[in-house]
Amino acid sequence: MNIAIVGAGSIGVATAHALAQAGHEVTVYERHGTAAEEASFGHAGWLGPSLLQPWSVQGICSAQRSPDLPGRQALPRLGASGLTAQLRWLWQWRQASRRLRSGAPPSPAMAALEKLTQHSQQLQQSLWRQWDFDPEYVAGSLVLLGNEAEHEQLGPALAALADAGTRCETLDAAQTRLREPSLGDEARIAGALYFPQAGAANGRLSTLMQRQIAQNAGVRFETQRAVRQLHPGAAGRTARVQLHQEDNSRPHDAIVVCAGAQAESLLSPIGVHLPLVALHGYGVNAPLRDQGYAPRHAIVDWSEQMTLVRLGQRMRIVAGAELGRRGPSMHEATLQRMYHRLNMLFPGSAMLASGVQIWHGTRMQSPDGLPLLGASGQPGIWLNLGHGSCGAAIAQGCASMLADLISGRSGFMDSALLDPRRFNR
Ligand SMILES: Cc1cc2nc3c(=O)[nH]c(=O)nc-3n(C[C@H](O)[C@H](O)[C@H](O)COP(=O)(O)OP(=O)(O)OC[C@H]3O[C@@H](n4cnc5c(N)ncnc54)[C@H](O)[C@@H]3O)c2cc1C
């Protein structure tokens, strides 16, 4: 088949590669000059169990002291558009949080997310091995816990991980400091969860590498090409892509929309409405001051819903969860909290006086934490969207699922759980 992909973020690039490997002719349209310029640019790169990725699954990470709102760092700012969806999402979060606190067992969606994560990470690792590529990989991950209540709160997620056979060790405070000797004395840590098979990597670097591999496999990347409109196929006609500054639309047997936060503007005119909300966050990149003071593992600070990773010669700290339209200004309180926490957990690791870069990114979150993957309901239009906080961690598995679906093969898991239309039923 002759297939178009809209968007060259980590999802679009992985999907293009998987489709080319399945024998299809693939063209990727990307409005920027290169790949990974939006959500895939500066995220934390945590490749651990997605259930424990900050803000990935509703209810799991509601902080003990403010269970009703997602987060204490960045106040959810409700934008003028999509207000109803945002309020519905907050309500769903609250309900999910209550359900989990009442001891409900892990949901099928939680089990599916872990299965998707494990499969993705196997594919990712084997790709890196095959091409002898190191995207600044950090092996091993620690989820720091501030108190016993946090551990209890994670009960349903840990049960789902145990069911999936994910290796996890529970550490007390002393064991945590042995694993992570640079932890500052002021950091109040009750213990940690250690995931030896998890880690973190530079997501942008990894996506750029996969773009090159996909290109070698025959994928055509048309950059600085913004898609203006999609035309679904109908009555024997193929689907078509209309580019900006082009008079004629281009025919494709299938079009896969991997346009991240911009997907809605392409899909709503053709009657495909997405049950996604935008959740914005920040990444602070600071030059490494002294490697000896930096974390040895990829760190999730559960109390603050923050990720801290040493990537090459810099420290990256990622946090924040703002709902609604992204404003031009940054949320200063969140940034201050990030600096403060870095200084407390890993004092002396980074230089904050100069050379700091701040990234403001958007993830698109579905109600159950699983992506929208499969046929859109409009002929010839397919979706691979809504990967929330774990797009890098699940990109390869989602790409292989989508390639299997388009090629009419059965995938490694039940695709009904990911069906974009599951919330309409
Ligand atoms: C604060 C934060 C922290 C995160 N931390 C992690 C983490 O630790 N681990 C993890 O796995 N994930 C993490 N994520 C999630 C991850 O960043 C995303 O899930 C992932 O990058 C989504 O990739 P994507 O390809 O769908 O979107 P994007 O990277 O946004 O790519 C979409 C692409 O489509 C293009 N596009 C859009 N519209 C058009 C058009 N009309 N024509 C042509 N091109 C178009 C855009 O230019 C863009 O390049 C985090 C996200 C945020 C915001």
Tab-separated table of C-alpha atoms and ligand atoms in Angstrom:
chain	number	residue	atom	x	y	z
A	1	MET	CA	0.000	0.000	0.000
A	2	ASN	CA	0.959	3.623	-0.482
A	3	ILE	CA	0.655	5.142	3.001
A	4	ALA	CA	0.959	8.715	4.282
A	5	ILE	CA	1.937	9.606	7.837
A	6	VAL	CA	1.123	13.053	9.183
A	7	GLY	CA	3.725	14.087	11.764
A	8	ALA	CA	7.330	13.107	12.419
A	9	GLY	CA	7.403	12.956	16.199
A	10	SER	CA	8.527	9.769	17.926
A	11	ILE	CA	5.182	8.143	17.058
A	12	GLY	CA	5.102	9.110	13.377
A	13	VAL	CA	8.707	8.069	12.817
A	14	ALA	CA	8.280	4.692	14.574
A	15	THR	CA	5.043	4.084	12.647
A	16	ALA	CA	6.672	4.914	9.311
A	17	HIS	CA	9.532	2.543	10.084
A	18	ALA	CA	7.195	-0.314	11.113
A	19	LEU	CA	5.065	0.149	7.971
A	20	ALA	CA	8.143	0.174	5.721
A	21	GLN	CA	9.347	-3.021	7.394
A	22	ALA	CA	5.933	-4.540	6.638
A	23	GLY	CA	6.552	-3.820	2.936
A	24	HIS	CA	4.533	-0.621	2.426
A	25	GLU	CA	5.520	2.486	0.516
A	26	VAL	CA	5.558	5.291	3.087
A	27	THR	CA	5.661	9.111	2.892
A	28	VAL	CA	5.877	11.226	6.060
A	29	TYR	CA	4.630	14.820	5.979
A	30	GLU	CA	6.094	17.065	8.673
A	31	ARG	CA	5.532	20.797	8.978
A	32	HIS	CA	8.877	21.439	10.729
A	33	GLY	CA	12.297	21.155	9.099
A	34	THR	CA	13.147	17.929	10.891
A	35	ALA	CA	11.717	15.236	13.176
A	36	ALA	CA	11.015	15.429	16.944
A	37	GLU	CA	10.453	19.170	17.239
A	38	GLU	CA	7.316	19.148	19.404
A	39	ALA	CA	6.337	16.808	22.285
A	40	SER	CA	9.149	14.427	21.321
A	41	PHE	CA	11.793	17.131	21.717
A	42	GLY	CA	12.427	17.649	25.405
A	43	HIS	CA	10.464	15.106	27.426
A	44	ALA	CA	12.002	13.248	30.324
A	45	GLY	CA	12.799	10.153	28.300
A	46	TRP	CA	11.782	7.865	31.141
A	47	LEU	CA	11.449	4.329	29.819
A	48	GLY	CA	10.040	2.626	32.855
A	49	PRO	CA	6.671	1.093	33.632
A	50	SER	CA	4.243	3.582	32.103
A	51	LEU	CA	1.895	3.123	35.059
A	52	LEU	CA	4.467	4.907	37.216
A	53	GLN	CA	5.187	7.670	34.736
A	54	PRO	CA	3.951	10.964	36.229
A	55	TRP	CA	0.431	11.809	35.043
A	56	SER	CA	0.092	8.731	32.845
A	57	VAL	CA	-2.950	7.015	34.318
A	58	GLN	CA	-5.886	8.727	35.939
A	59	GLY	CA	-6.082	8.495	39.685
A	60	ILE	CA	-2.765	6.764	40.288
A	61	CYS	CA	-0.697	9.841	40.876
A	62	SER	CA	-3.048	12.114	42.753
A	63	ALA	CA	-0.908	13.596	45.507
A	64	GLN	CA	-2.021	12.679	49.011
A	65	ARG	CA	-2.336	16.254	50.154
A	66	SER	CA	-4.521	17.404	47.271
A	67	PRO	CA	-6.379	14.378	45.948
A	68	ASP	CA	-8.901	16.391	43.983
A	69	LEU	CA	-6.642	18.161	41.511
A	70	PRO	CA	-3.802	16.818	39.426
A	71	GLY	CA	-0.790	18.323	41.050
A	72	ARG	CA	0.414	20.879	43.442
A	73	GLN	CA	3.053	22.463	41.270
A	74	ALA	CA	1.188	23.833	38.296
A	75	LEU	CA	-2.350	24.978	38.783
A	76	PRO	CA	-4.598	23.575	36.067
A	77	ARG	CA	-5.448	26.493	33.837
A	78	LEU	CA	-8.704	25.927	32.066
A	79	GLY	CA	-8.656	27.319	28.543
A	80	ALA	CA	-11.611	28.895	26.785
A	81	SER	CA	-11.944	26.092	24.247
A	82	GLY	CA	-12.650	22.504	25.219
A	83	LEU	CA	-13.690	23.547	28.709
A	84	THR	CA	-16.254	20.765	28.997
A	85	ALA	CA	-13.681	18.112	28.092
A	86	GLN	CA	-11.258	19.486	30.662
A	87	LEU	CA	-13.844	19.521	33.439
A	88	ARG	CA	-14.936	16.004	32.483
A	89	TRP	CA	-11.325	14.900	32.645
A	90	LEU	CA	-10.856	16.377	36.146
A	91	TRP	CA	-14.022	14.668	37.295
A	92	GLN	CA	-12.885	11.345	35.797
A	93	TRP	CA	-9.511	11.745	37.536
A	94	ARG	CA	-11.237	12.275	40.848
A	95	GLN	CA	-13.463	9.226	40.354
A	96	ALA	CA	-10.512	7.058	39.325
A	97	SER	CA	-8.537	8.229	42.306
A	98	ARG	CA	-11.421	7.324	44.666
A	99	ARG	CA	-11.813	3.922	43.030
A	100	LEU	CA	-8.123	3.123	43.464
A	101	ARG	CA	-8.091	4.342	47.060
A	102	SER	CA	-11.023	2.037	47.833
A	103	GLY	CA	-8.836	-0.947	46.895
A	104	ALA	CA	-10.278	-1.713	43.443
A	105	PRO	CA	-8.198	-4.248	41.477
A	106	PRO	CA	-6.067	-3.105	38.514
A	107	SER	CA	-8.200	-2.321	35.469
A	108	PRO	CA	-7.754	-4.118	32.089
A	109	ALA	CA	-6.404	-0.806	30.752
A	110	MET	CA	-3.618	-0.819	33.350
A	111	ALA	CA	-2.622	-4.375	32.422
A	112	ALA	CA	-2.726	-3.470	28.725
A	113	LEU	CA	-0.529	-0.406	29.247
A	114	GLU	CA	2.138	-2.485	30.933
A	115	LYS	CA	2.009	-5.120	28.195
A	116	LEU	CA	2.396	-2.395	25.565
A	117	THR	CA	5.290	-0.867	27.501
A	118	GLN	CA	7.191	-4.138	27.886
A	119	HIS	CA	6.810	-5.073	24.244
A	120	SER	CA	7.803	-1.553	23.113
A	121	GLN	CA	10.907	-1.492	25.215
A	122	GLN	CA	12.056	-4.874	23.908
A	123	LEU	CA	11.667	-3.558	20.351
A	124	GLN	CA	13.429	-0.310	21.257
A	125	GLN	CA	16.391	-2.033	22.881
A	126	SER	CA	16.818	-4.434	19.988
A	127	LEU	CA	16.755	-1.523	17.510
A	128	TRP	CA	19.494	0.273	19.456
A	129	ARG	CA	21.541	-2.947	19.681
A	130	GLN	CA	21.110	-3.723	15.996
A	131	TRP	CA	22.350	-0.268	14.994
A	132	ASP	CA	24.922	-0.034	17.794
A	133	PHE	CA	23.397	3.243	18.927
A	134	ASP	CA	23.489	4.825	22.381
A	135	PRO	CA	20.894	7.584	22.851
A	136	GLU	CA	22.509	8.635	26.179
A	137	TYR	CA	20.832	5.650	27.804
A	138	VAL	CA	20.695	5.515	31.609
A	139	ALA	CA	20.121	1.998	32.951
A	140	GLY	CA	17.925	1.335	35.970
A	141	SER	CA	15.227	3.475	37.475
A	142	LEU	CA	14.212	4.497	40.979
A	143	VAL	CA	10.801	5.755	42.005
A	144	LEU	CA	11.479	7.700	45.206
A	145	LEU	CA	8.765	7.556	47.850
A	146	GLY	CA	8.341	10.262	50.451
A	147	ASN	CA	6.266	8.221	52.905
A	148	GLU	CA	4.519	4.881	53.394
A	149	ALA	CA	1.167	6.323	52.265
A	150	GLU	CA	2.604	6.832	48.777
A	151	HIS	CA	3.624	3.196	48.669
A	152	GLU	CA	0.086	2.152	49.632
A	153	GLN	CA	-1.383	4.496	47.052
A	154	LEU	CA	0.610	2.662	44.398
A	155	GLY	CA	-0.838	-0.720	45.424
A	156	PRO	CA	-3.080	-1.265	42.334
A	157	ALA	CA	-0.327	-0.192	39.929
A	158	LEU	CA	2.205	-2.457	41.633
A	159	ALA	CA	-0.265	-5.347	41.488
A	160	ALA	CA	-0.641	-4.807	37.723
A	161	LEU	CA	3.140	-4.724	37.327
A	162	ALA	CA	3.548	-7.916	39.377
A	163	ASP	CA	0.892	-9.652	37.235
A	164	ALA	CA	2.833	-8.615	34.129
A	165	GLY	CA	6.074	-10.033	35.567
A	166	THR	CA	7.823	-6.638	35.787
A	167	ARG	CA	10.928	-6.849	37.986
A	168	CYS	CA	10.676	-4.487	40.950
A	169	GLU	CA	12.545	-4.317	44.266
A	170	THR	CA	11.209	-2.384	47.246
A	171	LEU	CA	14.018	-0.520	49.032
A	172	ASP	CA	14.041	1.140	52.431
A	173	ALA	CA	15.689	4.538	52.954
A	174	ALA	CA	19.164	3.116	53.635
A	175	GLN	CA	19.033	0.767	50.639
A	176	THR	CA	17.866	3.670	48.465
A	177	ARG	CA	20.865	5.772	49.490
A	178	LEU	CA	23.199	2.857	48.776
A	179	ARG	CA	21.814	2.616	45.231
A	180	GLU	CA	21.830	6.386	44.790
A	181	PRO	CA	24.682	7.722	46.948
A	182	SER	CA	24.417	11.297	45.611
A	183	LEU	CA	21.006	11.827	47.220
A	184	GLY	CA	21.245	14.974	49.348
A	185	ASP	CA	21.054	14.757	53.137
A	186	GLU	CA	18.082	17.113	53.190
A	187	ALA	CA	16.012	14.839	50.949
A	188	ARG	CA	13.397	13.114	53.077
A	189	ILE	CA	13.056	9.677	51.514
A	190	ALA	CA	11.095	6.807	53.050
A	191	GLY	CA	12.326	4.360	50.411
A	192	ALA	CA	12.064	3.618	46.716
A	193	LEU	CA	10.958	1.169	44.082
A	194	TYR	CA	13.856	-0.036	41.994
A	195	PHE	CA	13.286	-1.184	38.413
A	196	PRO	CA	16.495	-2.743	37.098
A	197	GLN	CA	15.136	-3.183	33.565
A	198	ALA	CA	13.823	0.354	33.228
A	199	GLY	CA	15.853	3.464	32.378
A	200	ALA	CA	15.800	6.678	30.398
A	201	ALA	CA	17.163	7.982	27.118
A	202	ASN	CA	17.349	11.099	25.006
A	203	GLY	CA	14.050	10.760	23.124
A	204	ARG	CA	14.884	13.303	20.439
A	205	LEU	CA	18.192	11.625	19.619
A	206	SER	CA	16.526	8.239	19.454
A	207	THR	CA	13.795	9.554	17.112
A	208	LEU	CA	16.331	11.234	14.820
A	209	MET	CA	18.240	7.960	14.621
A	210	GLN	CA	15.105	6.013	13.785
A	211	ARG	CA	14.252	8.540	11.101
A	212	GLN	CA	17.594	7.777	9.449
A	213	ILE	CA	16.988	4.024	9.666
A	214	ALA	CA	13.476	4.424	8.266
A	215	GLN	CA	14.838	6.561	5.438
A	216	ASN	CA	17.369	3.833	4.617
A	217	ALA	CA	14.441	1.394	4.547
A	218	GLY	CA	12.755	3.519	1.858
A	219	VAL	CA	10.531	5.939	3.823
A	220	ARG	CA	10.246	9.373	2.181
A	221	PHE	CA	10.300	12.307	4.590
A	222	GLU	CA	8.774	15.494	3.245
A	223	THR	CA	9.708	18.136	5.814
A	224	GLN	CA	8.430	21.715	5.927
A	225	ARG	CA	5.236	20.294	4.478
A	226	ALA	CA	2.179	21.166	6.548
A	227	VAL	CA	-0.955	19.168	5.897
A	228	ARG	CA	-3.932	21.495	5.564
A	229	GLN	CA	-6.776	19.049	5.137
A	230	LEU	CA	-7.576	15.356	5.026
A	231	HIS	CA	-10.076	13.825	2.619
A	232	PRO	CA	-11.331	10.382	3.627
A	233	GLY	CA	-11.717	7.816	0.859
A	234	ALA	CA	-15.228	7.048	-0.341
A	235	ALA	CA	-16.960	4.819	-2.897
A	236	GLY	CA	-13.845	3.458	-4.586
A	237	ARG	CA	-11.844	6.689	-4.212
A	238	THR	CA	-8.649	6.700	-2.169
A	239	ALA	CA	-8.089	9.002	0.791
A	240	ARG	CA	-6.203	12.227	0.045
A	241	VAL	CA	-3.847	14.619	1.769
A	242	GLN	CA	-4.056	18.335	0.972
A	243	LEU	CA	-0.841	20.233	1.680
A	244	HIS	CA	-0.507	23.952	2.262
A	245	GLN	CA	0.660	25.771	-0.883
A	246	GLU	CA	-0.307	22.938	-3.194
A	247	ASP	CA	-3.330	23.008	-5.464
A	248	ASN	CA	-3.822	19.299	-5.965
A	249	SER	CA	-4.351	16.853	-3.142
A	250	ARG	CA	-2.261	13.682	-3.037
A	251	PRO	CA	-3.877	10.219	-3.045
A	252	HIS	CA	-2.868	7.554	-0.519
A	253	ASP	CA	-4.339	4.117	0.195
A	254	ALA	CA	-4.179	4.961	3.891
A	255	ILE	CA	-3.326	8.044	5.965
A	256	VAL	CA	-2.079	7.656	9.532
A	257	VAL	CA	-2.491	10.736	11.695
A	258	CYS	CA	0.392	11.031	14.186
A	259	ALA	CA	0.083	14.789	14.564
A	260	GLY	CA	0.178	14.913	18.382
A	261	ALA	CA	-1.438	17.999	19.880
A	262	GLN	CA	-2.387	19.355	16.429
A	263	ALA	CA	-4.400	16.298	15.382
A	264	GLU	CA	-7.757	17.696	16.451
A	265	SER	CA	-7.614	20.543	13.892
A	266	LEU	CA	-7.176	18.001	11.071
A	267	LEU	CA	-9.702	15.496	12.331
A	268	SER	CA	-12.660	17.479	13.616
A	269	PRO	CA	-13.495	18.904	10.129
A	270	ILE	CA	-13.977	15.311	8.938
A	271	GLY	CA	-16.139	14.391	11.905
A	272	VAL	CA	-13.545	12.575	14.036
A	273	HIS	CA	-13.641	13.950	17.566
A	274	LEU	CA	-10.921	12.984	19.996
A	275	PRO	CA	-11.573	12.269	23.681
A	276	LEU	CA	-8.208	13.792	24.609
A	277	VAL	CA	-7.137	16.630	26.855
A	278	ALA	CA	-3.903	18.579	26.620
A	279	LEU	CA	-1.668	18.463	29.674
A	280	HIS	CA	1.348	20.766	29.525
A	281	GLY	CA	4.607	20.420	31.391
A	282	TYR	CA	8.169	21.761	31.574
A	283	GLY	CA	11.634	20.382	31.047
A	284	VAL	CA	14.602	22.212	32.563
A	285	ASN	CA	17.989	21.357	31.063
A	286	ALA	CA	20.996	22.488	33.036
A	287	PRO	CA	24.684	21.837	32.318
A	288	LEU	CA	26.161	19.098	34.486
A	289	ARG	CA	28.410	20.599	37.171
A	290	ASP	CA	29.874	17.443	38.641
A	291	GLN	CA	29.070	13.950	37.450
A	292	GLY	CA	29.773	12.556	40.932
A	293	TYR	CA	26.809	14.512	42.315
A	294	ALA	CA	24.382	13.474	39.578
A	295	PRO	CA	21.920	10.557	39.853
A	296	ARG	CA	23.149	7.191	38.628
A	297	HIS	CA	19.624	6.067	37.703
A	298	ALA	CA	16.599	7.610	36.042
A	299	ILE	CA	14.639	9.093	38.936
A	300	VAL	CA	10.921	9.621	39.418
A	301	ASP	CA	10.230	11.718	42.489
A	302	TRP	CA	6.755	10.428	43.280
A	303	SER	CA	5.798	13.088	45.856
A	304	GLU	CA	6.404	15.856	43.327
A	305	GLN	CA	5.490	13.959	40.142
A	306	MET	CA	8.860	14.982	38.773
A	307	THR	CA	11.448	13.135	36.698
A	308	LEU	CA	15.178	13.790	37.077
A	309	VAL	CA	17.661	12.278	34.662
A	310	ARG	CA	21.249	12.845	33.730
A	311	LEU	CA	21.410	12.868	29.930
A	312	GLY	CA	24.956	13.163	28.595
A	313	GLN	CA	26.470	16.391	29.898
A	314	ARG	CA	23.309	17.861	31.373
A	315	MET	CA	20.662	17.303	33.988
A	316	ARG	CA	17.067	17.222	32.808
A	317	ILE	CA	14.232	17.821	35.259
A	318	VAL	CA	10.677	17.440	33.987
A	319	ALA	CA	7.468	18.299	35.832
A	320	GLY	CA	4.174	20.142	35.672
A	321	ALA	CA	0.635	19.377	34.631
A	322	GLU	CA	-1.376	22.271	33.316
A	323	LEU	CA	-4.713	21.727	31.692
A	324	GLY	CA	-6.223	23.895	29.028
A	325	ARG	CA	-4.834	26.144	26.364
A	326	ARG	CA	-1.083	26.693	26.578
A	327	GLY	CA	-0.402	30.318	27.382
A	328	PRO	CA	2.652	32.260	26.200
A	329	SER	CA	4.036	32.576	29.733
A	330	MET	CA	5.487	29.823	31.868
A	331	HIS	CA	4.273	28.926	35.332
A	332	GLU	CA	7.060	30.391	37.453
A	333	ALA	CA	6.017	28.577	40.652
A	334	THR	CA	6.411	25.217	38.938
A	335	LEU	CA	9.875	26.140	37.640
A	336	GLN	CA	10.995	27.366	41.060
A	337	ARG	CA	9.771	24.137	42.583
A	338	MET	CA	11.788	22.157	40.037
A	339	TYR	CA	15.036	24.048	40.831
A	340	HIS	CA	14.389	23.708	44.533
A	341	ARG	CA	13.772	19.986	44.310
A	342	LEU	CA	16.851	19.381	42.165
A	343	ASN	CA	18.994	21.208	44.732
A	344	MET	CA	17.475	19.182	47.514
A	345	LEU	CA	17.715	15.736	45.879
A	346	PHE	CA	20.991	16.092	43.963
A	347	PRO	CA	22.787	19.174	45.312
A	348	GLY	CA	25.771	20.265	43.270
A	349	SER	CA	24.853	18.173	40.236
A	350	ALA	CA	23.922	21.011	37.869
A	351	MET	CA	24.842	24.613	37.102
A	352	LEU	CA	21.720	26.709	37.348
A	353	ALA	CA	23.314	30.152	37.038
A	354	SER	CA	23.789	30.011	33.267
A	355	GLY	CA	23.196	27.838	30.233
A	356	VAL	CA	19.787	26.635	31.436
A	357	GLN	CA	17.227	25.843	28.739
A	358	ILE	CA	13.535	25.472	29.418
A	359	TRP	CA	11.193	23.436	27.270
A	360	HIS	CA	7.400	23.718	27.439
A	361	GLY	CA	5.691	20.627	26.022
A	362	THR	CA	2.215	19.223	25.587
A	363	ARG	CA	1.023	15.642	25.967
A	364	MET	CA	-2.409	14.490	24.846
A	365	GLN	CA	-4.086	12.322	27.427
A	366	SER	CA	-6.912	9.829	26.962
A	367	PRO	CA	-9.370	8.986	29.758
A	368	ASP	CA	-7.930	5.502	30.387
A	369	GLY	CA	-4.235	6.239	29.756
A	370	LEU	CA	-4.097	4.090	26.604
A	371	PRO	CA	-3.489	5.596	23.146
A	372	LEU	CA	-6.074	5.906	20.367
A	373	LEU	CA	-4.751	3.442	17.829
A	374	GLY	CA	-6.503	2.009	14.806
A	375	ALA	CA	-9.146	2.938	12.240
A	376	SER	CA	-10.746	6.352	12.814
A	377	GLY	CA	-14.166	5.429	11.420
A	378	GLN	CA	-13.538	7.533	8.287
A	379	PRO	CA	-12.439	5.397	5.300
A	380	GLY	CA	-8.684	5.369	4.822
A	381	ILE	CA	-7.927	7.468	7.922
A	382	TRP	CA	-6.043	5.790	10.778
A	383	LEU	CA	-4.926	7.165	14.126
A	384	ASN	CA	-1.894	6.719	16.370
A	385	LEU	CA	-2.490	9.431	18.985
A	386	GLY	CA	-2.993	10.216	22.653
A	387	HIS	CA	0.063	8.538	24.198
A	388	GLY	CA	-0.084	10.906	27.155
A	389	SER	CA	2.981	10.882	29.355
A	390	CYS	CA	4.496	7.737	27.896
A	391	GLY	CA	4.786	8.183	24.134
A	392	ALA	CA	8.494	7.393	24.044
A	393	ALA	CA	8.035	4.351	26.248
A	394	ILE	CA	5.300	2.833	24.081
A	395	ALA	CA	6.121	4.210	20.607
A	396	GLN	CA	7.607	1.040	19.129
A	397	GLY	CA	4.802	-1.235	20.350
A	398	CYS	CA	2.132	1.171	19.065
A	399	ALA	CA	3.879	1.381	15.693
A	400	SER	CA	4.060	-2.385	15.359
A	401	MET	CA	0.365	-2.729	16.364
A	402	LEU	CA	-0.677	-0.166	13.772
A	403	ALA	CA	1.407	-1.779	11.029
A	404	ASP	CA	-0.199	-5.143	11.873
A	405	LEU	CA	-3.714	-3.665	11.779
A	406	ILE	CA	-3.210	-1.938	8.413
A	407	SER	CA	-1.565	-5.067	7.002
A	408	GLY	CA	-4.480	-7.228	8.214
A	409	ARG	CA	-2.320	-9.243	10.638
A	410	SER	CA	-3.084	-9.965	14.269
A	411	GLY	CA	-0.880	-8.037	16.670
A	412	PHE	CA	0.779	-8.922	19.980
A	413	MET	CA	-2.206	-7.706	22.021
A	414	ASP	CA	-5.949	-7.172	21.755
A	415	SER	CA	-6.397	-4.103	19.542
A	416	ALA	CA	-9.968	-3.515	20.810
A	417	LEU	CA	-8.477	-2.031	23.997
A	418	LEU	CA	-6.807	0.663	21.896
A	419	ASP	CA	-9.621	1.255	19.404
A	420	PRO	CA	-10.036	5.036	18.978
A	421	ARG	CA	-13.829	4.587	19.072
A	422	ARG	CA	-13.922	2.724	22.406
A	423	PHE	CA	-15.232	5.767	24.301
A	424	ASN	CA	-18.182	6.227	21.910
A	425	ARG	CA	-19.784	2.917	22.802
B	1	LIG	C1	6.240	17.301	30.232
B	1	LIG	C2	6.256	16.003	29.485
B	1	LIG	C3	7.030	14.938	29.945
B	1	LIG	C4	7.037	13.712	29.271
B	1	LIG	N1	7.830	12.691	29.720
B	1	LIG	C5	7.837	11.515	29.058
B	1	LIG	C6	8.683	10.449	29.491
B	1	LIG	O1	9.457	10.571	30.426
B	1	LIG	N2	8.611	9.256	28.837
B	1	LIG	C7	7.779	9.084	27.773
B	1	LIG	O2	7.733	7.981	27.238
B	1	LIG	N3	7.001	10.090	27.321
B	1	LIG	C8	7.021	11.296	27.943
B	1	LIG	N4	6.218	12.307	27.499
B	1	LIG	C9	5.275	12.054	26.406
B	1	LIG	C10	5.911	12.172	25.048
B	1	LIG	O3	6.587	13.408	24.946
B	1	LIG	C11	4.808	12.107	23.995
B	1	LIG	O4	3.880	11.092	24.284
B	1	LIG	C12	5.381	11.842	22.621
B	1	LIG	O5	6.466	12.693	22.361
B	1	LIG	C13	4.300	12.042	21.564
B	1	LIG	O6	4.893	11.911	20.309
B	1	LIG	P1	4.064	12.262	19.013
B	1	LIG	O7	4.895	11.843	17.858
B	1	LIG	O8	2.683	11.726	19.130
B	1	LIG	O9	3.868	13.854	19.057
B	1	LIG	P2	4.852	15.020	18.611
B	1	LIG	O10	6.236	14.757	19.017
B	1	LIG	O11	4.215	16.288	19.080
B	1	LIG	O12	4.812	14.946	17.035
B	1	LIG	C14	3.712	15.374	16.271
B	1	LIG	C15	4.291	15.920	14.979
B	1	LIG	O13	3.235	16.192	14.063
B	1	LIG	C16	3.577	17.349	13.344
B	1	LIG	N5	2.356	17.929	12.785
B	1	LIG	C17	1.257	18.326	13.463
B	1	LIG	N6	0.322	18.797	12.614
B	1	LIG	C18	0.843	18.693	11.377
B	1	LIG	C19	0.361	19.027	10.083
B	1	LIG	N7	-0.849	19.581	9.902
B	1	LIG	N8	1.156	18.793	9.015
B	1	LIG	C20	2.403	18.240	9.176
B	1	LIG	N9	2.907	17.909	10.396
B	1	LIG	C21	2.142	18.136	11.480
B	1	LIG	C22	4.211	18.236	14.408
B	1	LIG	O14	4.993	19.267	13.825
B	1	LIG	C23	5.024	17.225	15.187
B	1	LIG	O15	6.352	17.107	14.700
B	1	LIG	C24	6.219	13.554	28.134
B	1	LIG	C25	5.480	14.631	27.646
B	1	LIG	C26	5.500	15.854	28.302
B	1	LIG	C27	4.721	17.010	27.769
